[in-house]
Amino acid sequence: MELVIGDYRWSTWSMRPWLVLRHAGAEFTEIEVRLNRSDTAEKILQHSPSALVPALKVEGEVIWDSMAIAVWVGERYPEARLWPAAAHARWLARSCACEMHSGFAALRKQCPMDLHVKTTLVPSEETAADLRRLVSMFRQMRARFGQGGPYLFGEWSMPDAFFTPVATRVRSYSLDLAAHGDEDGVAQAYVDALLAHPDFLEWERRALVEAA
Ligand SMILES: N[C@@H](CCC(=O)N[C@@H](CS)C(=O)NCC(=O)O)C(=O)O
């Protein structure tokens, strides 16, 4: 099984299924295609029909799109409990992951993931609205379902893979969650937990040693 990914430094979409596969204990190799180069599209097309990474090559098929790969891993490795076991938690965990997958355009645009960056940025009105929504979601899910651990639904689960790139943006751009509804630091503590996860630390280590 091979996961085609972009640069560790930039590729938020690649990071998600990579974290999910690691959590599942799957054995996989990586094919890295460097982004933002003249031959990027041509190289990705050698692996993936969408001309986008990530893509998972498994059993003669190519599964493209981070969500499709994550769903496949959840199906293939049920023992990894990638979705919460309790029905209501599971329904909402899917909503959270899908909202991230299809939303938060302003945050993505103003604060692209770059694991080499540490700066301070004043969020635009649109980015501030995204931050308020994220803080509200994080606080609600942590309050309702977070008792079993420091992650969104307690133990690490699928939405955490989707929100780890958000956590890196909060840190890279010094985004102040308290100013967006997180007065007592519940959402920030969740962000900190994502950034301390051993699999993320391994991804970050690779990003930091990756040649420019
Ligand atoms: N919705 C897709 C988005 C994938 C995507 O936009 N990937 C970017 C890199 S993070 C890409 O492949 N860009 C191609 C390029 O830069 O030429 C997914 O979830 O997999």
PDB file of C-alpha atoms in Angstrom, residues 142 145-156 190 193:
ATOM      1  CA  ARG A 142     -15.169  18.573  24.231  1.00  0.00           C
ATOM      2  CA  PHE A 145     -17.920  13.870  24.453  1.00  0.00           C
ATOM      3  CA  GLY A 146     -14.401  14.683  25.644  1.00  0.00           C
ATOM      4  CA  GLN A 147     -14.335  12.901  28.999  1.00  0.00           C
ATOM      5  CA  GLY A 148     -12.238   9.929  27.842  1.00  0.00           C
ATOM      6  CA  GLY A 149      -9.152  11.894  26.758  1.00  0.00           C
ATOM      7  CA  PRO A 150      -7.816  15.240  25.493  1.00  0.00           C
ATOM      8  CA  TYR A 151      -9.103  14.940  21.916  1.00  0.00           C
ATOM      9  CA  LEU A 152     -12.343  16.182  20.340  1.00  0.00           C
ATOM     10  CA  PHE A 153     -14.298  13.042  21.250  1.00  0.00           C
ATOM     11  CA  GLY A 154     -12.049  11.946  24.115  1.00  0.00           C
ATOM     12  CA  GLU A 155      -9.813   9.308  22.565  1.00  0.00           C
ATOM     13  CA  TRP A 156      -8.101  10.229  19.284  1.00  0.00           C
ATOM     14  CA  TYR A 190      -7.441  20.737  22.470  1.00  0.00           C
ATOM     15  CA  ALA A 193      -3.123  18.149  22.533  1.00  0.00           C
TER      16      ALA A 193
END
